[in-house]
PDB file of C-alpha atoms in Angstrom:
ATOM      1  CA  ILE A   1    -111.342 -16.195 -34.909  1.00 41.00           C
ATOM      2  CA  THR A   2    -109.817 -16.191 -38.441  1.00 43.00           C
ATOM      3  CA  SER A   3    -111.240 -14.229 -41.248  1.00 42.00           C
ATOM      4  CA  ASP A   4    -112.295 -17.608 -43.046  1.00 45.00           C
ATOM      5  CA  ASP A   5    -114.287 -18.583 -39.909  1.00 45.00           C
ATOM      6  CA  THR A   6    -115.841 -15.109 -39.854  1.00 41.00           C
ATOM      7  CA  LEU A   7    -116.837 -15.370 -43.522  1.00 39.00           C
ATOM      8  CA  SER A   8    -118.308 -18.783 -43.082  1.00 41.00           C
ATOM      9  CA  LYS A   9    -120.388 -17.831 -39.954  1.00 40.00           C
ATOM     10  CA  MET A  10    -121.710 -14.761 -42.049  1.00 41.00           C
ATOM     11  CA  ASP A  11    -122.460 -16.891 -45.128  1.00 43.00           C
ATOM     12  CA  GLY A  12    -124.191 -19.490 -42.981  1.00 40.00           C
ATOM     13  CA  GLY A  13    -126.415 -16.888 -41.345  1.00 40.00           C
ATOM     14  CA  ASN A  14    -125.309 -17.933 -37.868  1.00 38.00           C
ATOM     15  CA  GLN A  15    -123.317 -14.827 -36.743  1.00 47.00           C
ATOM     16  CA  SER A  16    -124.084 -13.721 -33.299  1.00 44.00           C
ATOM     17  CA  VAL A  17    -124.201  -9.976 -32.799  1.00 74.00           C
ATOM     18  CA  VAL A  18    -122.445  -8.659 -29.708  1.00 76.00           C
ATOM     19  CA  SER A  19    -125.062  -6.477 -27.848  1.00 81.00           C
ATOM     20  CA  GLU A  20    -122.888  -5.519 -24.888  1.00 85.00           C
ATOM     21  CA  PHE A  21    -119.253  -5.406 -23.744  1.00 88.00           C
ATOM     22  CA  ILE A  22    -117.767  -6.421 -20.315  1.00 87.00           C
ATOM     23  CA  LEU A  23    -115.358  -4.071 -18.734  1.00 88.00           C
ATOM     24  CA  GLY A  24    -112.537  -5.357 -16.710  1.00 83.00           C
ATOM     25  CA  GLY A  25    -112.502  -2.464 -14.389  1.00 75.00           C
ATOM     26  CA  LEU A  26    -109.600  -1.247 -12.373  1.00 77.00           C
ATOM     27  CA  ALA A  27    -109.613  -3.905  -9.482  1.00 73.00           C
ATOM     28  CA  SER A  28    -110.833  -7.309  -8.508  1.00 74.00           C
ATOM     29  CA  SER A  29    -110.812  -6.761  -4.652  1.00 79.00           C
ATOM     30  CA  LYS A  30    -114.147  -5.430  -3.365  1.00 81.00           C
ATOM     31  CA  ASN A  31    -112.762  -3.486  -0.553  1.00 84.00           C
ATOM     32  CA  PHE A  32    -110.256  -1.848  -3.045  1.00 87.00           C
ATOM     33  CA  GLN A  33    -113.137  -1.004  -5.313  1.00 86.00           C
ATOM     34  CA  VAL A  34    -114.956   0.807  -2.415  1.00 90.00           C
ATOM     35  CA  LEU A  35    -111.783   2.812  -1.899  1.00 91.00           C
ATOM     36  CA  LEU A  36    -111.402   3.543  -5.341  1.00 90.00           C
ATOM     37  CA  PHE A  37    -115.078   4.605  -5.530  1.00 92.00           C
ATOM     38  CA  VAL A  38    -114.633   7.207  -2.737  1.00 94.00           C
ATOM     39  CA  MET A  39    -111.534   8.473  -4.199  1.00 94.00           C
ATOM     40  CA  PHE A  40    -112.602   8.876  -7.945  1.00 94.00           C
ATOM     41  CA  LEU A  41    -116.024  10.377  -6.712  1.00 95.00           C
ATOM     42  CA  MET A  42    -114.313  13.085  -4.567  1.00 96.00           C
ATOM     43  CA  LEU A  43    -111.975  13.851  -7.480  1.00 95.00           C
ATOM     44  CA  TYR A  44    -114.750  14.001  -9.994  1.00 95.00           C
ATOM     45  CA  LEU A  45    -116.933  16.250  -7.990  1.00 96.00           C
ATOM     46  CA  LEU A  46    -113.814  18.470  -7.344  1.00 95.00           C
ATOM     47  CA  ILE A  47    -113.162  18.624 -11.228  1.00 94.00           C
ATOM     48  CA  VAL A  48    -116.978  19.428 -12.079  1.00 95.00           C
ATOM     49  CA  SER A  49    -117.256  22.013  -9.178  1.00 95.00           C
ATOM     50  CA  GLY A  50    -113.948  23.659  -9.979  1.00 94.00           C
ATOM     51  CA  ASN A  51    -114.839  24.004 -13.793  1.00 94.00           C
ATOM     52  CA  ILE A  52    -118.441  25.254 -12.993  1.00 95.00           C
ATOM     53  CA  THR A  53    -116.938  27.727 -10.669  1.00 94.00           C
ATOM     54  CA  ILE A  54    -114.675  29.078 -13.397  1.00 93.00           C
ATOM     55  CA  LEU A  55    -117.498  29.161 -15.896  1.00 94.00           C
ATOM     56  CA  VAL A  56    -119.737  31.005 -13.452  1.00 94.00           C
ATOM     57  CA  LEU A  57    -116.964  33.669 -12.486  1.00 93.00           C
ATOM     58  CA  ILE A  58    -116.051  34.316 -15.957  1.00 92.00           C
ATOM     59  CA  THR A  59    -119.642  34.601 -17.161  1.00 92.00           C
ATOM     60  CA  THR A  60    -120.823  36.948 -14.191  1.00 93.00           C
ATOM     61  CA  SER A  61    -117.641  39.165 -13.903  1.00 91.00           C
ATOM     62  CA  PRO A  62    -117.586  42.041 -16.546  1.00 89.00           C
ATOM     63  CA  GLN A  63    -113.708  42.541 -15.970  1.00 89.00           C
ATOM     64  CA  LEU A  64    -113.135  38.878 -17.121  1.00 87.00           C
ATOM     65  CA  HIS A  65    -115.010  39.396 -20.500  1.00 88.00           C
ATOM     66  CA  SER A  66    -111.799  39.437 -22.533  1.00 88.00           C
ATOM     67  CA  PRO A  67    -110.569  36.840 -25.247  1.00 90.00           C
ATOM     68  CA  MET A  68    -108.141  35.055 -22.844  1.00 87.00           C
ATOM     69  CA  TYR A  69    -110.892  34.365 -20.260  1.00 89.00           C
ATOM     70  CA  PHE A  70    -113.337  33.469 -22.992  1.00 92.00           C
ATOM     71  CA  LEU A  71    -111.109  30.745 -24.141  1.00 91.00           C
ATOM     72  CA  LEU A  72    -110.388  29.617 -20.546  1.00 90.00           C
ATOM     73  CA  ALA A  73    -114.169  29.226 -20.088  1.00 92.00           C
ATOM     74  CA  ASN A  74    -114.247  27.178 -23.065  1.00 94.00           C
ATOM     75  CA  LEU A  75    -111.546  25.020 -21.922  1.00 93.00           C
ATOM     76  CA  SER A  76    -113.215  24.549 -18.602  1.00 93.00           C
ATOM     77  CA  PHE A  77    -116.351  23.346 -20.329  1.00 94.00           C
ATOM     78  CA  VAL A  78    -114.406  20.988 -22.579  1.00 94.00           C
ATOM     79  CA  ASP A  79    -112.436  19.481 -19.578  1.00 93.00           C
ATOM     80  CA  MET A  80    -115.635  18.968 -17.765  1.00 93.00           C
ATOM     81  CA  CYS A  81    -117.192  17.248 -20.612  1.00 93.00           C
ATOM     82  CA  LEU A  82    -114.219  15.115 -21.307  1.00 92.00           C
ATOM     83  CA  SER A  83    -114.204  13.865 -17.538  1.00 91.00           C
ATOM     84  CA  SER A  84    -117.866  13.265 -17.666  1.00 93.00           C
ATOM     85  CA  ASN A  85    -117.690  11.037 -20.705  1.00 92.00           C
ATOM     86  CA  THR A  86    -116.181   8.031 -18.787  1.00 90.00           C
ATOM     87  CA  THR A  87    -115.793   8.902 -15.181  1.00 92.00           C
ATOM     88  CA  PRO A  88    -119.455   8.460 -13.910  1.00 92.00           C
ATOM     89  CA  LYS A  89    -119.756   5.033 -15.588  1.00 91.00           C
ATOM     90  CA  MET A  90    -116.360   4.040 -14.040  1.00 91.00           C
ATOM     91  CA  ILE A  91    -117.542   5.230 -10.545  1.00 92.00           C
ATOM     92  CA  SER A  92    -120.793   3.329 -10.647  1.00 90.00           C
ATOM     93  CA  ASP A  93    -119.109   0.169 -11.883  1.00 89.00           C
ATOM     94  CA  PHE A  94    -117.179   0.155  -8.660  1.00 88.00           C
ATOM     95  CA  LEU A  95    -120.353  -0.765  -6.780  1.00 86.00           C
ATOM     96  CA  ARG A  96    -121.513  -3.306  -9.368  1.00 84.00           C
ATOM     97  CA  GLU A  97    -120.805  -7.017  -9.754  1.00 82.00           C
ATOM     98  CA  ASN A  98    -121.390  -7.022 -13.425  1.00 83.00           C
ATOM     99  CA  LYS A  99    -119.473  -4.211 -15.228  1.00 86.00           C
ATOM    100  CA  THR A 100    -121.201  -4.053 -18.573  1.00 89.00           C
ATOM    101  CA  ILE A 101    -121.877  -1.332 -21.361  1.00 89.00           C
ATOM    102  CA  SER A 102    -124.112  -1.526 -24.234  1.00 89.00           C
ATOM    103  CA  PHE A 103    -122.811  -1.661 -27.706  1.00 87.00           C
ATOM    104  CA  VAL A 104    -124.135   1.633 -28.601  1.00 88.00           C
ATOM    105  CA  GLY A 105    -122.903   3.201 -25.402  1.00 90.00           C
ATOM    106  CA  CYS A 106    -119.502   1.808 -26.033  1.00 90.00           C
ATOM    107  CA  ILE A 107    -119.265   3.075 -29.493  1.00 90.00           C
ATOM    108  CA  PHE A 108    -120.578   6.504 -28.370  1.00 90.00           C
ATOM    109  CA  GLN A 109    -118.070   6.552 -25.561  1.00 92.00           C
ATOM    110  CA  VAL A 110    -115.271   6.225 -27.987  1.00 91.00           C
ATOM    111  CA  PHE A 111    -116.854   8.998 -30.304  1.00 93.00           C
ATOM    112  CA  PHE A 112    -117.160  11.440 -27.491  1.00 93.00           C
ATOM    113  CA  SER A 113    -113.726  10.595 -26.102  1.00 92.00           C
ATOM    114  CA  HIS A 114    -112.078  11.523 -29.461  1.00 91.00           C
ATOM    115  CA  CYS A 115    -114.447  14.295 -30.341  1.00 93.00           C
ATOM    116  CA  ILE A 116    -113.801  16.274 -27.130  1.00 94.00           C
ATOM    117  CA  ALA A 117    -110.196  15.392 -26.781  1.00 92.00           C
ATOM    118  CA  GLY A 118    -109.627  16.410 -30.385  1.00 91.00           C
ATOM    119  CA  GLY A 119    -111.271  19.711 -29.845  1.00 92.00           C
ATOM    120  CA  GLU A 120    -109.448  20.346 -26.688  1.00 93.00           C
ATOM    121  CA  MET A 121    -106.174  19.884 -28.430  1.00 92.00           C
ATOM    122  CA  ILE A 122    -107.172  22.499 -31.003  1.00 92.00           C
ATOM    123  CA  LEU A 123    -108.470  24.815 -28.306  1.00 93.00           C
ATOM    124  CA  LEU A 124    -105.049  24.745 -26.700  1.00 91.00           C
ATOM    125  CA  VAL A 125    -103.477  25.876 -29.956  1.00 91.00           C
ATOM    126  CA  VAL A 126    -105.885  28.596 -30.166  1.00 92.00           C
ATOM    127  CA  MET A 127    -105.122  29.636 -26.648  1.00 90.00           C
ATOM    128  CA  ALA A 128    -101.392  29.592 -27.585  1.00 89.00           C
ATOM    129  CA  TYR A 129    -102.156  31.896 -30.605  1.00 90.00           C
ATOM    130  CA  ASP A 130    -104.113  34.164 -28.096  1.00 90.00           C
ATOM    131  CA  ARG A 131    -101.057  34.599 -25.995  1.00 86.00           C
ATOM    132  CA  TYR A 132     -98.780  34.992 -28.996  1.00 87.00           C
ATOM    133  CA  VAL A 133    -100.861  37.858 -30.287  1.00 88.00           C
ATOM    134  CA  ALA A 134    -100.956  39.381 -26.698  1.00 84.00           C
ATOM    135  CA  ILE A 135     -97.293  39.202 -25.991  1.00 83.00           C
ATOM    136  CA  CYS A 136     -95.828  39.627 -29.519  1.00 83.00           C
ATOM    137  CA  LYS A 137     -98.278  42.119 -31.048  1.00 85.00           C
ATOM    138  CA  PRO A 138     -99.766  43.880 -28.034  1.00 83.00           C
ATOM    139  CA  LEU A 139    -101.020  47.089 -29.817  1.00 87.00           C
ATOM    140  CA  HIS A 140    -103.183  44.917 -32.381  1.00 89.00           C
ATOM    141  CA  TYR A 141    -104.433  42.460 -29.742  1.00 88.00           C
ATOM    142  CA  PHE A 142    -108.091  43.494 -29.522  1.00 88.00           C
ATOM    143  CA  THR A 143    -108.228  44.264 -33.187  1.00 90.00           C
ATOM    144  CA  ILE A 144    -107.099  40.624 -34.027  1.00 91.00           C
ATOM    145  CA  MET A 145    -108.709  38.719 -31.091  1.00 90.00           C
ATOM    146  CA  ASN A 146    -112.097  40.154 -31.210  1.00 89.00           C
ATOM    147  CA  LEU A 147    -115.250  38.422 -30.111  1.00 88.00           C
ATOM    148  CA  LYS A 148    -116.174  37.314 -33.680  1.00 91.00           C
ATOM    149  CA  ARG A 149    -112.647  35.828 -34.253  1.00 92.00           C
ATOM    150  CA  CYS A 150    -112.577  34.056 -30.899  1.00 92.00           C
ATOM    151  CA  THR A 151    -116.064  32.508 -31.535  1.00 93.00           C
ATOM    152  CA  ALA A 152    -114.881  31.369 -34.977  1.00 95.00           C
ATOM    153  CA  LEU A 153    -111.805  29.829 -33.538  1.00 94.00           C
ATOM    154  CA  VAL A 154    -113.709  28.102 -30.894  1.00 95.00           C
ATOM    155  CA  LEU A 155    -116.254  26.722 -33.415  1.00 95.00           C
ATOM    156  CA  ILE A 156    -113.194  25.421 -35.554  1.00 94.00           C
ATOM    157  CA  SER A 157    -111.838  23.572 -32.660  1.00 94.00           C
ATOM    158  CA  TRP A 158    -115.276  21.903 -31.977  1.00 94.00           C
ATOM    159  CA  THR A 159    -115.660  21.157 -35.751  1.00 94.00           C
ATOM    160  CA  THR A 160    -112.437  19.576 -35.891  1.00 92.00           C
ATOM    161  CA  GLY A 161    -112.867  17.489 -32.914  1.00 92.00           C
ATOM    162  CA  PHE A 162    -116.169  16.306 -34.369  1.00 94.00           C
ATOM    163  CA  ILE A 163    -114.676  15.365 -37.542  1.00 92.00           C
ATOM    164  CA  HIS A 164    -111.980  13.562 -35.575  1.00 90.00           C
ATOM    165  CA  GLY A 165    -114.615  11.677 -33.560  1.00 90.00           C
ATOM    166  CA  ILE A 166    -117.035  10.858 -36.324  1.00 92.00           C
ATOM    167  CA  SER A 167    -114.144   9.113 -38.321  1.00 88.00           C
ATOM    168  CA  TYR A 168    -113.846   6.681 -35.325  1.00 88.00           C
ATOM    169  CA  LEU A 169    -117.535   6.365 -35.078  1.00 89.00           C
ATOM    170  CA  VAL A 170    -117.990   5.382 -38.831  1.00 88.00           C
ATOM    171  CA  VAL A 171    -115.100   2.837 -38.506  1.00 86.00           C
ATOM    172  CA  LEU A 172    -116.639   1.237 -35.468  1.00 86.00           C
ATOM    173  CA  MET A 173    -120.186   0.917 -36.920  1.00 85.00           C
ATOM    174  CA  ARG A 174    -118.872  -0.946 -39.957  1.00 84.00           C
ATOM    175  CA  LEU A 175    -116.879  -3.492 -37.825  1.00 84.00           C
ATOM    176  CA  PRO A 176    -118.185  -6.986 -37.462  1.00 84.00           C
ATOM    177  CA  PHE A 177    -118.491  -8.057 -33.731  1.00 83.00           C
ATOM    178  CA  CYS A 178    -119.386 -11.667 -33.325  1.00 80.00           C
ATOM    179  CA  GLY A 179    -117.186 -13.229 -30.491  1.00 75.00           C
ATOM    180  CA  PRO A 180    -115.360 -12.051 -27.589  1.00 79.00           C
ATOM    181  CA  ASN A 181    -116.742  -8.945 -25.755  1.00 84.00           C
ATOM    182  CA  GLU A 182    -114.550  -8.487 -22.720  1.00 88.00           C
ATOM    183  CA  ILE A 183    -112.590  -5.163 -22.695  1.00 86.00           C
ATOM    184  CA  ASP A 184    -109.462  -5.104 -20.364  1.00 85.00           C
ATOM    185  CA  SER A 185    -110.111  -1.522 -19.371  1.00 85.00           C
ATOM    186  CA  PHE A 186    -112.670   0.635 -17.354  1.00 87.00           C
ATOM    187  CA  PHE A 187    -113.980   2.192 -20.416  1.00 89.00           C
ATOM    188  CA  CYS A 188    -114.161   1.737 -24.112  1.00 88.00           C
ATOM    189  CA  ASP A 189    -111.119   2.745 -26.016  1.00 86.00           C
ATOM    190  CA  MET A 190    -110.580   2.525 -29.803  1.00 85.00           C
ATOM    191  CA  PRO A 191    -107.545  -0.001 -29.968  1.00 85.00           C
ATOM    192  CA  LEU A 192    -109.257  -2.207 -27.358  1.00 86.00           C
ATOM    193  CA  VAL A 193    -112.634  -2.432 -29.106  1.00 87.00           C
ATOM    194  CA  ILE A 194    -110.917  -3.050 -32.562  1.00 87.00           C
ATOM    195  CA  LYS A 195    -109.139  -6.088 -31.050  1.00 85.00           C
ATOM    196  CA  LEU A 196    -112.490  -7.545 -30.368  1.00 86.00           C
ATOM    197  CA  ALA A 197    -113.779  -7.408 -34.116  1.00 84.00           C
ATOM    198  CA  CYS A 198    -113.991 -10.511 -36.182  1.00 83.00           C
ATOM    199  CA  MET A 199    -111.374  -9.533 -38.591  1.00 79.00           C
ATOM    200  CA  ASP A 200    -107.707  -8.740 -39.022  1.00 78.00           C
ATOM    201  CA  TYR A 201    -107.390  -5.397 -37.255  1.00 76.00           C
ATOM    202  CA  HIS A 202    -103.678  -4.808 -37.438  1.00 81.00           C
ATOM    203  CA  ASN A 203    -103.953  -2.534 -40.524  1.00 83.00           C
ATOM    204  CA  LEU A 204    -106.843  -0.659 -39.223  1.00 83.00           C
ATOM    205  CA  ASN A 205    -105.352  -0.234 -35.877  1.00 80.00           C
ATOM    206  CA  THR A 206    -102.138   1.252 -37.573  1.00 85.00           C
ATOM    207  CA  LEU A 207    -104.297   3.551 -39.686  1.00 85.00           C
ATOM    208  CA  MET A 208    -106.229   4.814 -36.591  1.00 83.00           C
ATOM    209  CA  ASN A 209    -103.016   5.371 -34.697  1.00 84.00           C
ATOM    210  CA  ALA A 210    -101.465   7.268 -37.630  1.00 87.00           C
ATOM    211  CA  GLU A 211    -104.602   9.517 -38.020  1.00 83.00           C
ATOM    212  CA  CYS A 212    -104.564  10.345 -34.144  1.00 85.00           C
ATOM    213  CA  GLY A 213    -100.828  10.850 -34.291  1.00 88.00           C
ATOM    214  CA  ILE A 214    -101.069  13.354 -37.074  1.00 88.00           C
ATOM    215  CA  VAL A 215    -103.467  15.422 -34.941  1.00 86.00           C
ATOM    216  CA  VAL A 216    -101.486  15.182 -31.878  1.00 89.00           C
ATOM    217  CA  VAL A 217     -97.961  15.898 -33.497  1.00 91.00           C
ATOM    218  CA  THR A 218     -99.449  18.807 -35.580  1.00 91.00           C
ATOM    219  CA  CYS A 219    -100.947  20.414 -32.475  1.00 89.00           C
ATOM    220  CA  PHE A 220     -97.764  19.775 -30.319  1.00 89.00           C
ATOM    221  CA  THR A 221     -95.555  21.459 -33.241  1.00 91.00           C
ATOM    222  CA  LEU A 222     -97.920  24.494 -33.402  1.00 89.00           C
ATOM    223  CA  LEU A 223     -97.814  24.884 -29.617  1.00 87.00           C
ATOM    224  CA  LEU A 224     -94.020  24.569 -29.595  1.00 87.00           C
ATOM    225  CA  ILE A 225     -93.699  27.155 -32.395  1.00 88.00           C
ATOM    226  CA  SER A 226     -95.966  29.664 -30.700  1.00 85.00           C
ATOM    227  CA  TYR A 227     -94.471  29.452 -27.209  1.00 84.00           C
ATOM    228  CA  THR A 228     -90.922  29.503 -28.679  1.00 84.00           C
ATOM    229  CA  TYR A 229     -91.842  33.021 -30.385  1.00 84.00           C
ATOM    230  CA  ILE A 230     -93.308  34.158 -26.923  1.00 82.00           C
ATOM    231  CA  LEU A 231     -90.288  33.183 -25.009  1.00 80.00           C
ATOM    232  CA  ILE A 232     -88.023  34.898 -27.468  1.00 82.00           C
ATOM    233  CA  THR A 233     -90.102  38.060 -27.247  1.00 80.00           C
ATOM    234  CA  VAL A 234     -90.211  37.839 -23.495  1.00 77.00           C
ATOM    235  CA  HIS A 235     -86.348  37.286 -23.318  1.00 74.00           C
ATOM    236  CA  GLN A 236     -86.037  40.620 -25.299  1.00 75.00           C
ATOM    237  CA  SER A 237     -88.340  42.581 -23.168  1.00 68.00           C
ATOM    238  CA  SER A 238     -87.748  44.394 -19.921  1.00 64.00           C
ATOM    239  CA  LYS A 239     -87.644  42.520 -16.773  1.00 64.00           C
ATOM    240  CA  GLY A 240     -91.181  43.891 -15.643  1.00 63.00           C
ATOM    241  CA  SER A 241     -92.845  43.104 -18.889  1.00 62.00           C
ATOM    242  CA  ALA A 242     -91.172  39.574 -19.081  1.00 62.00           C
ATOM    243  CA  SER A 243     -92.645  38.878 -15.732  1.00 67.00           C
ATOM    244  CA  ARG A 244     -96.062  40.048 -16.535  1.00 67.00           C
ATOM    245  CA  ALA A 245     -95.927  38.070 -19.671  1.00 66.00           C
ATOM    246  CA  LEU A 246     -94.874  34.828 -18.256  1.00 68.00           C
ATOM    247  CA  SER A 247     -97.614  35.172 -15.642  1.00 69.00           C
ATOM    248  CA  THR A 248    -100.292  35.306 -18.309  1.00 67.00           C
ATOM    249  CA  CYS A 249     -99.110  32.128 -20.108  1.00 68.00           C
ATOM    250  CA  SER A 250     -97.156  29.873 -17.450  1.00 70.00           C
ATOM    251  CA  ALA A 251    -100.454  27.896 -16.932  1.00 67.00           C
ATOM    252  CA  HIS A 252    -100.886  27.353 -20.704  1.00 68.00           C
ATOM    253  CA  ILE A 253     -97.295  26.124 -21.132  1.00 71.00           C
ATOM    254  CA  THR A 254     -97.770  23.765 -18.301  1.00 71.00           C
ATOM    255  CA  VAL A 255    -100.977  22.250 -19.889  1.00 66.00           C
TER     256      VAL A 255
END
């Protein structure tokens, strides 16, 4: 649909409003969909139960009430929220003939995906900073990484994620949808939804990718700087200290 066609429809008052989107899913074979249902259901239950276990252990164990485990508990909560945003809908769609999602549901799926993912990236940077202070400035660790500062850093990560997500929500709410409503995916993703808008979406898509790219590259650069300092400090330490230091941040580096 061209921009002229869209304008003529809007001027004529005959614009149809999209009330729902059709999701393409992961497979067309019914037997394969049943297999995927079982596989993803087991994986999802494993993810949720694992993260809940981590949250319960950290909350109930006094010896785990430290900045590192406080941040780890928040990361487990964020991971659980992120997987719960799209996975339950995908799993239920495996058993449905018509894989549809409402317009509002689709928009909020995009919002929560970017909100939670944006917050998680900032949280990973905070965790890297925590390990930097613990290894490079051990004598000042508990002074710098006190509960007040840890809470403030977690709130900053959530606030940044919310701003990142709300920018996508505002853009989607202002787009005109009057024609195609089939999304070639199992969930609503920003580039795929923008393509269905009755307008020239290329400039907007570039802008959204640039905004997302800035967040990702900035977080990755900060992570790289933080762990570079950590590895340099570890390399200069004794063998025993280096081993203990690497054991506390190897999982972070892997993530």
